[in-house]
Amino acid sequence: MPNDTTTIRTFLQAKTARRKLSMVTCYDYTFARLLSQSPIDAVLVGDSAAMVMHGHPTTLTATVDMMRIHTEAVVRGAGGKLVVADMPFLSYRKGLTAAVEAAHVLMRAGATAIKLEGVDGHDDTIRHLAQSGIPVMGHVGLQPQSVHAYGGYRIQGRQNEAAQSIARAACRLEELGAFSVVLECIPAALAGEITAALGIPTIGIGAGPHCDGQILVLQDLLGMNVEFKPKFVRRFGSGAQSVLDAFGQYDEAVKTGAFPGREESYE
Ligand code: KIV
């Protein structure tokens, strides 16, 4: 049974009621329409669009304009789902005015909320956005926009000091007015401690079962990318095989003359 409208209140109520939240990424109208008919709670127009939709090796090449175009397309199909749009790399590190302008573009595109990575050095911006009526989702643990600073994609928070720093950042996000926080690629026990300490919901990806909700990249969930299978991904479909089967059947039908038939032709 499809959900009705999801808002940030739904998120906070889910935390109180201990009801798990489901999120997926989405970048286009067609999948947004399908998601609108599903019980999935909310959609993230992730800056992973740069990788999944545009073939770049990292998220660093996402721009505000790229995120605007994907956000507009998703919002047209998403019905009443909460749509969170990612603030791209550095768009919130160029001063308050630039950050507000970037967030404004995404909100004008129809997003219900924005997401940004990390806290240190842009805590004032987070507070300002939240106080300006823009729901903010935080993102700590593995921050993909910092991939070059890490020297690759790797689990975060395994050492005690790093774990404490991630936990502090998550608490700080709540203090600054964030309505939710993504925990990416951290040990499950750490994610559980953070989830228990926060009054706002945690959404995990590679952060184990104790988070208040989970998010996966849509194409990973559907099994579209056979070469990519990190430990935390579970495939809930055989998307690549289904698509290849359809392509093969179409090709054969065209080449044998079975398509188009009379019923697919005009008199
Ligand atoms: O851009 C993205 O897909 C994300 C998720 C991994 C949470 O930020």
mmCIF file of C-alpha atoms and ligand atoms in Angstrom:
data_model
loop_
_atom_site.group_PDB
_atom_site.id
_atom_site.type_symbol
_atom_site.label_atom_id
_atom_site.label_comp_id
_atom_site.label_asym_id
_atom_site.label_seq_id
_atom_site.Cartn_x
_atom_site.Cartn_y
_atom_site.Cartn_z
ATOM 1 C CA MET A 1 0.000 0.000 0.000
ATOM 2 C CA PRO A 2 1.682 3.290 -1.060
ATOM 3 C CA ASN A 3 2.453 5.806 1.658
ATOM 4 C CA ASP A 4 0.795 9.186 1.677
ATOM 5 C CA THR A 5 2.830 12.358 1.939
ATOM 6 C CA THR A 6 6.111 11.998 3.828
ATOM 7 C CA THR A 7 7.501 15.002 5.672
ATOM 8 C CA ILE A 8 10.245 15.588 8.168
ATOM 9 C CA ARG A 9 7.567 15.054 10.818
ATOM 10 C CA THR A 10 7.173 11.506 9.486
ATOM 11 C CA PHE A 11 10.885 11.045 10.140
ATOM 12 C CA LEU A 12 10.722 12.298 13.704
ATOM 13 C CA GLN A 13 7.532 10.315 14.428
ATOM 14 C CA ALA A 14 9.157 7.168 13.056
ATOM 15 C CA LYS A 15 12.046 7.595 15.471
ATOM 16 C CA THR A 16 9.668 7.980 18.416
ATOM 17 C CA ALA A 17 7.563 5.015 17.325
ATOM 18 C CA ARG A 18 10.689 2.938 16.551
ATOM 19 C CA ARG A 19 9.409 2.417 13.019
ATOM 20 C CA LYS A 20 12.215 1.872 10.501
ATOM 21 C CA LEU A 21 12.569 4.323 7.625
ATOM 22 C CA SER A 22 13.410 3.219 4.085
ATOM 23 C CA MET A 23 15.143 5.511 1.606
ATOM 24 C CA VAL A 24 16.651 5.058 -1.837
ATOM 25 C CA THR A 25 18.468 7.368 -4.174
ATOM 26 C CA CYS A 26 16.741 8.418 -7.375
ATOM 27 C CA TYR A 27 17.816 10.664 -10.223
ATOM 28 C CA ASP A 28 15.052 10.565 -12.837
ATOM 29 C CA TYR A 29 11.313 10.936 -13.407
ATOM 30 C CA THR A 30 10.530 7.356 -14.457
ATOM 31 C CA PHE A 31 11.971 5.737 -11.349
ATOM 32 C CA ALA A 32 10.534 8.517 -9.169
ATOM 33 C CA ARG A 33 7.052 7.601 -10.443
ATOM 34 C CA LEU A 34 7.619 3.965 -9.533
ATOM 35 C CA LEU A 35 8.917 4.961 -6.109
ATOM 36 C CA SER A 36 5.838 7.119 -5.579
ATOM 37 C CA GLN A 37 3.752 3.934 -5.920
ATOM 38 C CA SER A 38 5.911 2.061 -3.399
ATOM 39 C CA PRO A 39 5.902 2.110 0.416
ATOM 40 C CA ILE A 40 9.465 3.502 0.484
ATOM 41 C CA ASP A 41 9.452 6.535 2.755
ATOM 42 C CA ALA A 42 11.739 9.031 1.062
ATOM 43 C CA VAL A 43 14.034 9.679 -1.852
ATOM 44 C CA LEU A 44 17.525 11.151 -2.009
ATOM 45 C CA VAL A 45 18.660 12.860 -5.168
ATOM 46 C CA GLY A 46 22.235 11.960 -4.314
ATOM 47 C CA ASP A 47 25.320 13.546 -5.779
ATOM 48 C CA SER A 48 26.086 9.907 -6.621
ATOM 49 C CA ALA A 49 24.199 11.007 -9.768
ATOM 50 C CA ALA A 50 27.613 12.107 -11.028
ATOM 51 C CA MET A 51 28.757 8.469 -10.882
ATOM 52 C CA VAL A 52 25.596 6.476 -11.534
ATOM 53 C CA MET A 53 24.024 8.675 -14.206
ATOM 54 C CA HIS A 54 27.031 10.434 -15.711
ATOM 55 C CA GLY A 55 29.778 7.833 -15.386
ATOM 56 C CA HIS A 56 32.244 9.927 -13.372
ATOM 57 C CA PRO A 57 34.618 8.094 -11.008
ATOM 58 C CA THR A 58 33.623 10.125 -7.909
ATOM 59 C CA THR A 59 30.868 12.498 -6.764
ATOM 60 C CA LEU A 60 33.201 15.503 -6.933
ATOM 61 C CA THR A 61 32.053 16.518 -10.399
ATOM 62 C CA ALA A 62 28.424 17.040 -9.386
ATOM 63 C CA THR A 63 27.405 20.681 -9.738
ATOM 64 C CA VAL A 64 24.482 22.681 -8.413
ATOM 65 C CA ASP A 65 23.056 22.749 -11.919
ATOM 66 C CA MET A 66 23.393 18.968 -12.312
ATOM 67 C CA MET A 67 21.646 18.474 -8.963
ATOM 68 C CA ARG A 68 18.913 20.978 -9.934
ATOM 69 C CA ILE A 69 18.097 19.103 -13.162
ATOM 70 C CA HIS A 70 17.913 15.694 -11.432
ATOM 71 C CA THR A 71 15.940 17.144 -8.526
ATOM 72 C CA GLU A 72 13.352 18.726 -10.829
ATOM 73 C CA ALA A 73 12.914 15.430 -12.696
ATOM 74 C CA VAL A 74 12.527 13.398 -9.484
ATOM 75 C CA VAL A 75 10.124 15.866 -7.893
ATOM 76 C CA ARG A 76 7.844 15.669 -10.980
ATOM 77 C CA GLY A 77 7.443 11.924 -10.400
ATOM 78 C CA ALA A 78 7.813 11.504 -6.650
ATOM 79 C CA GLY A 79 4.228 12.325 -5.624
ATOM 80 C CA GLY A 80 4.095 12.960 -1.907
ATOM 81 C CA LYS A 81 7.494 11.497 -1.065
ATOM 82 C CA LEU A 82 10.008 13.550 0.858
ATOM 83 C CA VAL A 83 12.735 14.462 -1.634
ATOM 84 C CA VAL A 84 16.160 15.276 -0.201
ATOM 85 C CA ALA A 85 18.666 16.862 -2.604
ATOM 86 C CA ASP A 86 22.421 16.630 -2.105
ATOM 87 C CA MET A 87 24.475 19.806 -1.907
ATOM 88 C CA PRO A 88 27.416 19.119 -4.250
ATOM 89 C CA PHE A 89 31.103 19.206 -3.387
ATOM 90 C CA LEU A 90 32.265 22.609 -2.062
ATOM 91 C CA SER A 91 28.901 24.287 -2.707
ATOM 92 C CA TYR A 92 28.563 24.861 1.071
ATOM 93 C CA ARG A 93 32.239 25.744 1.646
ATOM 94 C CA LYS A 94 32.387 29.010 -0.304
ATOM 95 C CA GLY A 95 30.775 31.188 2.314
ATOM 96 C CA LEU A 96 27.288 31.575 3.664
ATOM 97 C CA THR A 97 25.813 33.498 0.730
ATOM 98 C CA ALA A 98 26.984 30.936 -1.818
ATOM 99 C CA ALA A 99 25.684 28.068 0.347
ATOM 100 C CA VAL A 100 22.282 29.715 0.785
ATOM 101 C CA GLU A 101 22.088 30.368 -2.959
ATOM 102 C CA ALA A 102 22.959 26.720 -3.762
ATOM 103 C CA ALA A 103 20.372 25.452 -1.268
ATOM 104 C CA HIS A 104 17.825 27.903 -2.669
ATOM 105 C CA VAL A 105 18.334 26.508 -6.192
ATOM 106 C CA LEU A 106 17.629 22.971 -4.912
ATOM 107 C CA MET A 107 14.598 24.052 -2.871
ATOM 108 C CA ARG A 108 13.231 25.966 -5.889
ATOM 109 C CA ALA A 109 13.723 22.746 -7.878
ATOM 110 C CA GLY A 110 11.167 21.225 -5.500
ATOM 111 C CA ALA A 111 13.340 19.488 -2.897
ATOM 112 C CA THR A 112 11.819 19.186 0.570
ATOM 113 C CA ALA A 113 15.236 19.110 2.240
ATOM 114 C CA ILE A 114 18.938 19.252 1.458
ATOM 115 C CA LYS A 115 21.786 16.998 2.575
ATOM 116 C CA LEU A 116 25.395 17.954 3.120
ATOM 117 C CA GLU A 117 28.474 16.109 4.338
ATOM 118 C CA GLY A 118 30.401 16.782 7.558
ATOM 119 C CA VAL A 119 30.123 19.565 10.104
ATOM 120 C CA ASP A 120 33.513 21.102 10.917
ATOM 121 C CA GLY A 121 34.045 24.413 9.178
ATOM 122 C CA HIS A 122 30.446 24.812 8.011
ATOM 123 C CA ASP A 123 28.501 24.476 11.264
ATOM 124 C CA ASP A 124 27.278 28.088 10.977
ATOM 125 C CA THR A 125 25.988 27.337 7.511
ATOM 126 C CA ILE A 126 24.081 24.286 8.749
ATOM 127 C CA ARG A 127 22.477 26.316 11.545
ATOM 128 C CA HIS A 128 21.642 29.161 9.177
ATOM 129 C CA LEU A 129 20.021 26.859 6.612
ATOM 130 C CA ALA A 130 18.004 25.060 9.290
ATOM 131 C CA GLN A 131 16.874 28.391 10.771
ATOM 132 C CA SER A 132 15.932 29.598 7.284
ATOM 133 C CA GLY A 133 13.267 26.927 6.918
ATOM 134 C CA ILE A 134 15.401 24.472 4.970
ATOM 135 C CA PRO A 135 15.318 20.981 6.515
ATOM 136 C CA VAL A 136 18.905 19.735 6.677
ATOM 137 C CA MET A 137 20.003 16.103 6.603
ATOM 138 C CA GLY A 138 23.575 15.591 7.806
ATOM 139 C CA HIS A 139 26.014 12.940 6.605
ATOM 140 C CA VAL A 140 28.924 11.612 8.690
ATOM 141 C CA GLY A 141 31.198 8.586 8.694
ATOM 142 C CA LEU A 142 32.475 7.974 5.188
ATOM 143 C CA GLN A 143 31.940 11.257 3.370
ATOM 144 C CA PRO A 144 32.352 10.420 -0.337
ATOM 145 C CA GLN A 145 33.166 14.049 -1.180
ATOM 146 C CA SER A 146 36.354 13.598 0.914
ATOM 147 C CA VAL A 147 37.513 10.507 -0.990
ATOM 148 C CA HIS A 148 40.826 12.101 -1.962
ATOM 149 C CA ALA A 149 41.457 13.271 1.597
ATOM 150 C CA TYR A 150 41.002 9.653 2.781
ATOM 151 C CA GLY A 151 43.092 8.210 -0.059
ATOM 152 C CA GLY A 152 40.197 6.002 -1.208
ATOM 153 C CA TYR A 153 36.816 4.760 -0.019
ATOM 154 C CA ARG A 154 37.347 3.104 3.355
ATOM 155 C CA ILE A 155 35.419 2.299 6.530
ATOM 156 C CA GLN A 156 35.555 5.166 9.029
ATOM 157 C CA GLY A 157 35.484 5.140 12.821
ATOM 158 C CA ARG A 158 37.305 1.902 13.548
ATOM 159 C CA GLN A 159 39.767 3.584 15.899
ATOM 160 C CA ASN A 160 38.484 4.978 19.168
ATOM 161 C CA GLU A 161 39.389 8.601 18.448
ATOM 162 C CA ALA A 162 37.828 8.522 14.977
ATOM 163 C CA ALA A 163 34.705 6.866 16.393
ATOM 164 C CA GLN A 164 34.341 9.597 19.021
ATOM 165 C CA SER A 165 34.818 12.287 16.412
ATOM 166 C CA ILE A 166 32.027 10.803 14.251
ATOM 167 C CA ALA A 167 29.721 10.510 17.268
ATOM 168 C CA ARG A 168 30.448 14.147 18.218
ATOM 169 C CA ALA A 169 29.735 15.306 14.665
ATOM 170 C CA ALA A 170 26.379 13.485 14.660
ATOM 171 C CA CYS A 171 25.383 15.061 18.009
ATOM 172 C CA ARG A 172 26.503 18.469 16.754
ATOM 173 C CA LEU A 173 24.264 18.079 13.693
ATOM 174 C CA GLU A 174 21.273 17.566 15.948
ATOM 175 C CA GLU A 175 22.218 20.656 18.000
ATOM 176 C CA LEU A 176 22.532 22.699 14.807
ATOM 177 C CA GLY A 177 18.985 21.792 13.782
ATOM 178 C CA ALA A 178 19.421 18.868 11.366
ATOM 179 C CA PHE A 179 16.310 16.657 11.166
ATOM 180 C CA SER A 180 18.185 13.457 10.335
ATOM 181 C CA VAL A 181 21.690 12.168 9.703
ATOM 182 C CA VAL A 182 23.147 9.633 7.284
ATOM 183 C CA LEU A 183 25.765 7.303 8.805
ATOM 184 C CA GLU A 184 27.907 5.842 6.042
ATOM 185 C CA CYS A 185 30.351 2.928 6.333
ATOM 186 C CA ILE A 186 31.025 2.846 10.053
ATOM 187 C CA PRO A 187 31.031 -0.134 12.431
ATOM 188 C CA ALA A 188 27.537 -1.326 13.361
ATOM 189 C CA ALA A 189 28.163 -0.920 17.105
ATOM 190 C CA LEU A 190 29.204 2.730 16.663
ATOM 191 C CA ALA A 191 26.104 3.383 14.534
ATOM 192 C CA GLY A 192 24.004 1.802 17.301
ATOM 193 C CA GLU A 193 25.537 4.075 19.952
ATOM 194 C CA ILE A 194 24.963 7.176 17.833
ATOM 195 C CA THR A 195 21.392 6.122 17.068
ATOM 196 C CA ALA A 196 20.668 5.635 20.782
ATOM 197 C CA ALA A 197 22.203 9.015 21.652
ATOM 198 C CA LEU A 198 20.295 11.091 19.075
ATOM 199 C CA GLY A 199 16.724 12.353 19.128
ATOM 200 C CA ILE A 200 16.737 12.584 15.313
ATOM 201 C CA PRO A 201 16.682 9.519 13.062
ATOM 202 C CA THR A 202 19.870 7.988 11.695
ATOM 203 C CA ILE A 203 19.810 6.586 8.173
ATOM 204 C CA GLY A 204 22.494 3.990 7.569
ATOM 205 C CA ILE A 205 24.389 2.837 4.518
ATOM 206 C CA GLY A 206 27.054 0.312 5.388
ATOM 207 C CA ALA A 207 26.395 1.111 9.048
ATOM 208 C CA GLY A 208 24.651 -2.066 10.194
ATOM 209 C CA PRO A 209 21.180 -2.853 11.499
ATOM 210 C CA HIS A 210 20.868 -0.507 14.498
ATOM 211 C CA CYS A 211 20.135 2.689 12.533
ATOM 212 C CA ASP A 212 16.624 4.144 12.461
ATOM 213 C CA GLY A 213 16.485 3.646 8.700
ATOM 214 C CA GLN A 214 18.481 2.525 5.698
ATOM 215 C CA ILE A 215 19.359 3.949 2.317
ATOM 216 C CA LEU A 216 20.773 2.275 -0.777
ATOM 217 C CA VAL A 217 21.666 3.566 -4.197
ATOM 218 C CA LEU A 218 18.731 2.566 -6.412
ATOM 219 C CA GLN A 219 20.867 0.925 -9.087
ATOM 220 C CA ASP A 220 22.700 -1.144 -6.441
ATOM 221 C CA LEU A 221 19.417 -2.270 -4.862
ATOM 222 C CA LEU A 222 18.088 -3.306 -8.281
ATOM 223 C CA GLY A 223 21.269 -5.171 -9.213
ATOM 224 C CA MET A 224 21.947 -2.979 -12.249
ATOM 225 C CA ASN A 225 25.696 -2.820 -11.775
ATOM 226 C CA VAL A 226 27.138 -6.320 -11.751
ATOM 227 C CA GLU A 227 30.739 -5.169 -11.275
ATOM 228 C CA PHE A 228 29.937 -3.284 -8.042
ATOM 229 C CA LYS A 229 29.103 -5.308 -4.925
ATOM 230 C CA PRO A 230 30.547 -3.898 -1.715
ATOM 231 C CA LYS A 231 29.783 -5.842 1.483
ATOM 232 C CA PHE A 232 26.953 -3.526 2.549
ATOM 233 C CA VAL A 233 24.917 -3.815 -0.669
ATOM 234 C CA ARG A 234 22.131 -6.334 -0.927
ATOM 235 C CA ARG A 235 20.592 -6.769 -4.382
ATOM 236 C CA PHE A 236 16.805 -6.970 -4.255
ATOM 237 C CA GLY A 237 16.484 -7.585 -7.989
ATOM 238 C CA SER A 238 18.378 -8.846 -10.999
ATOM 239 C CA GLY A 239 18.044 -5.562 -12.871
ATOM 240 C CA ALA A 240 20.996 -5.986 -15.211
ATOM 241 C CA GLN A 241 19.870 -9.471 -16.277
ATOM 242 C CA SER A 242 16.230 -8.356 -16.755
ATOM 243 C CA VAL A 243 17.341 -5.460 -18.945
ATOM 244 C CA LEU A 244 19.737 -7.609 -20.955
ATOM 245 C CA ASP A 245 16.996 -10.231 -21.448
ATOM 246 C CA ALA A 246 14.622 -7.537 -22.747
ATOM 247 C CA PHE A 247 17.297 -6.141 -25.082
ATOM 248 C CA GLY A 248 18.012 -9.637 -26.409
ATOM 249 C CA GLN A 249 14.313 -10.386 -26.993
ATOM 250 C CA TYR A 250 13.797 -7.044 -28.755
ATOM 251 C CA ASP A 251 16.843 -7.582 -30.969
ATOM 252 C CA GLU A 252 15.674 -11.039 -31.944
ATOM 253 C CA ALA A 253 12.120 -9.870 -32.636
ATOM 254 C CA VAL A 254 13.379 -7.054 -34.877
ATOM 255 C CA LYS A 255 15.795 -9.276 -36.764
ATOM 256 C CA THR A 256 13.323 -12.130 -37.294
ATOM 257 C CA GLY A 257 10.582 -9.727 -38.368
ATOM 258 C CA ALA A 258 8.379 -10.690 -35.376
ATOM 259 C CA PHE A 259 8.292 -7.030 -34.281
ATOM 260 C CA PRO A 260 6.345 -4.964 -35.126
ATOM 261 C CA GLY A 261 3.302 -7.210 -35.645
ATOM 262 C CA ARG A 262 -0.078 -6.178 -37.094
ATOM 263 C CA GLU A 263 -1.280 -5.083 -33.665
ATOM 264 C CA GLU A 264 1.671 -2.714 -33.394
ATOM 265 C CA SER A 265 1.144 -1.245 -36.881
ATOM 266 C CA TYR A 266 -1.290 1.448 -38.087
ATOM 267 C CA GLU A 267 -3.920 0.626 -40.767
HETATM 268 O O1 KIV B 1 24.869 10.491 -2.977
HETATM 269 C C1 KIV B 1 24.500 9.450 -2.411
HETATM 270 O O2 KIV B 1 24.098 8.461 -3.037
HETATM 271 C C2 KIV B 1 24.548 9.412 -0.948
HETATM 272 C C3 KIV B 1 24.156 8.134 -0.286
HETATM 273 C C4 KIV B 1 25.284 7.181 -0.356
HETATM 274 C C5 KIV B 1 23.703 8.341 1.105
HETATM 275 O O3 KIV B 1 24.918 10.358 -0.332
#
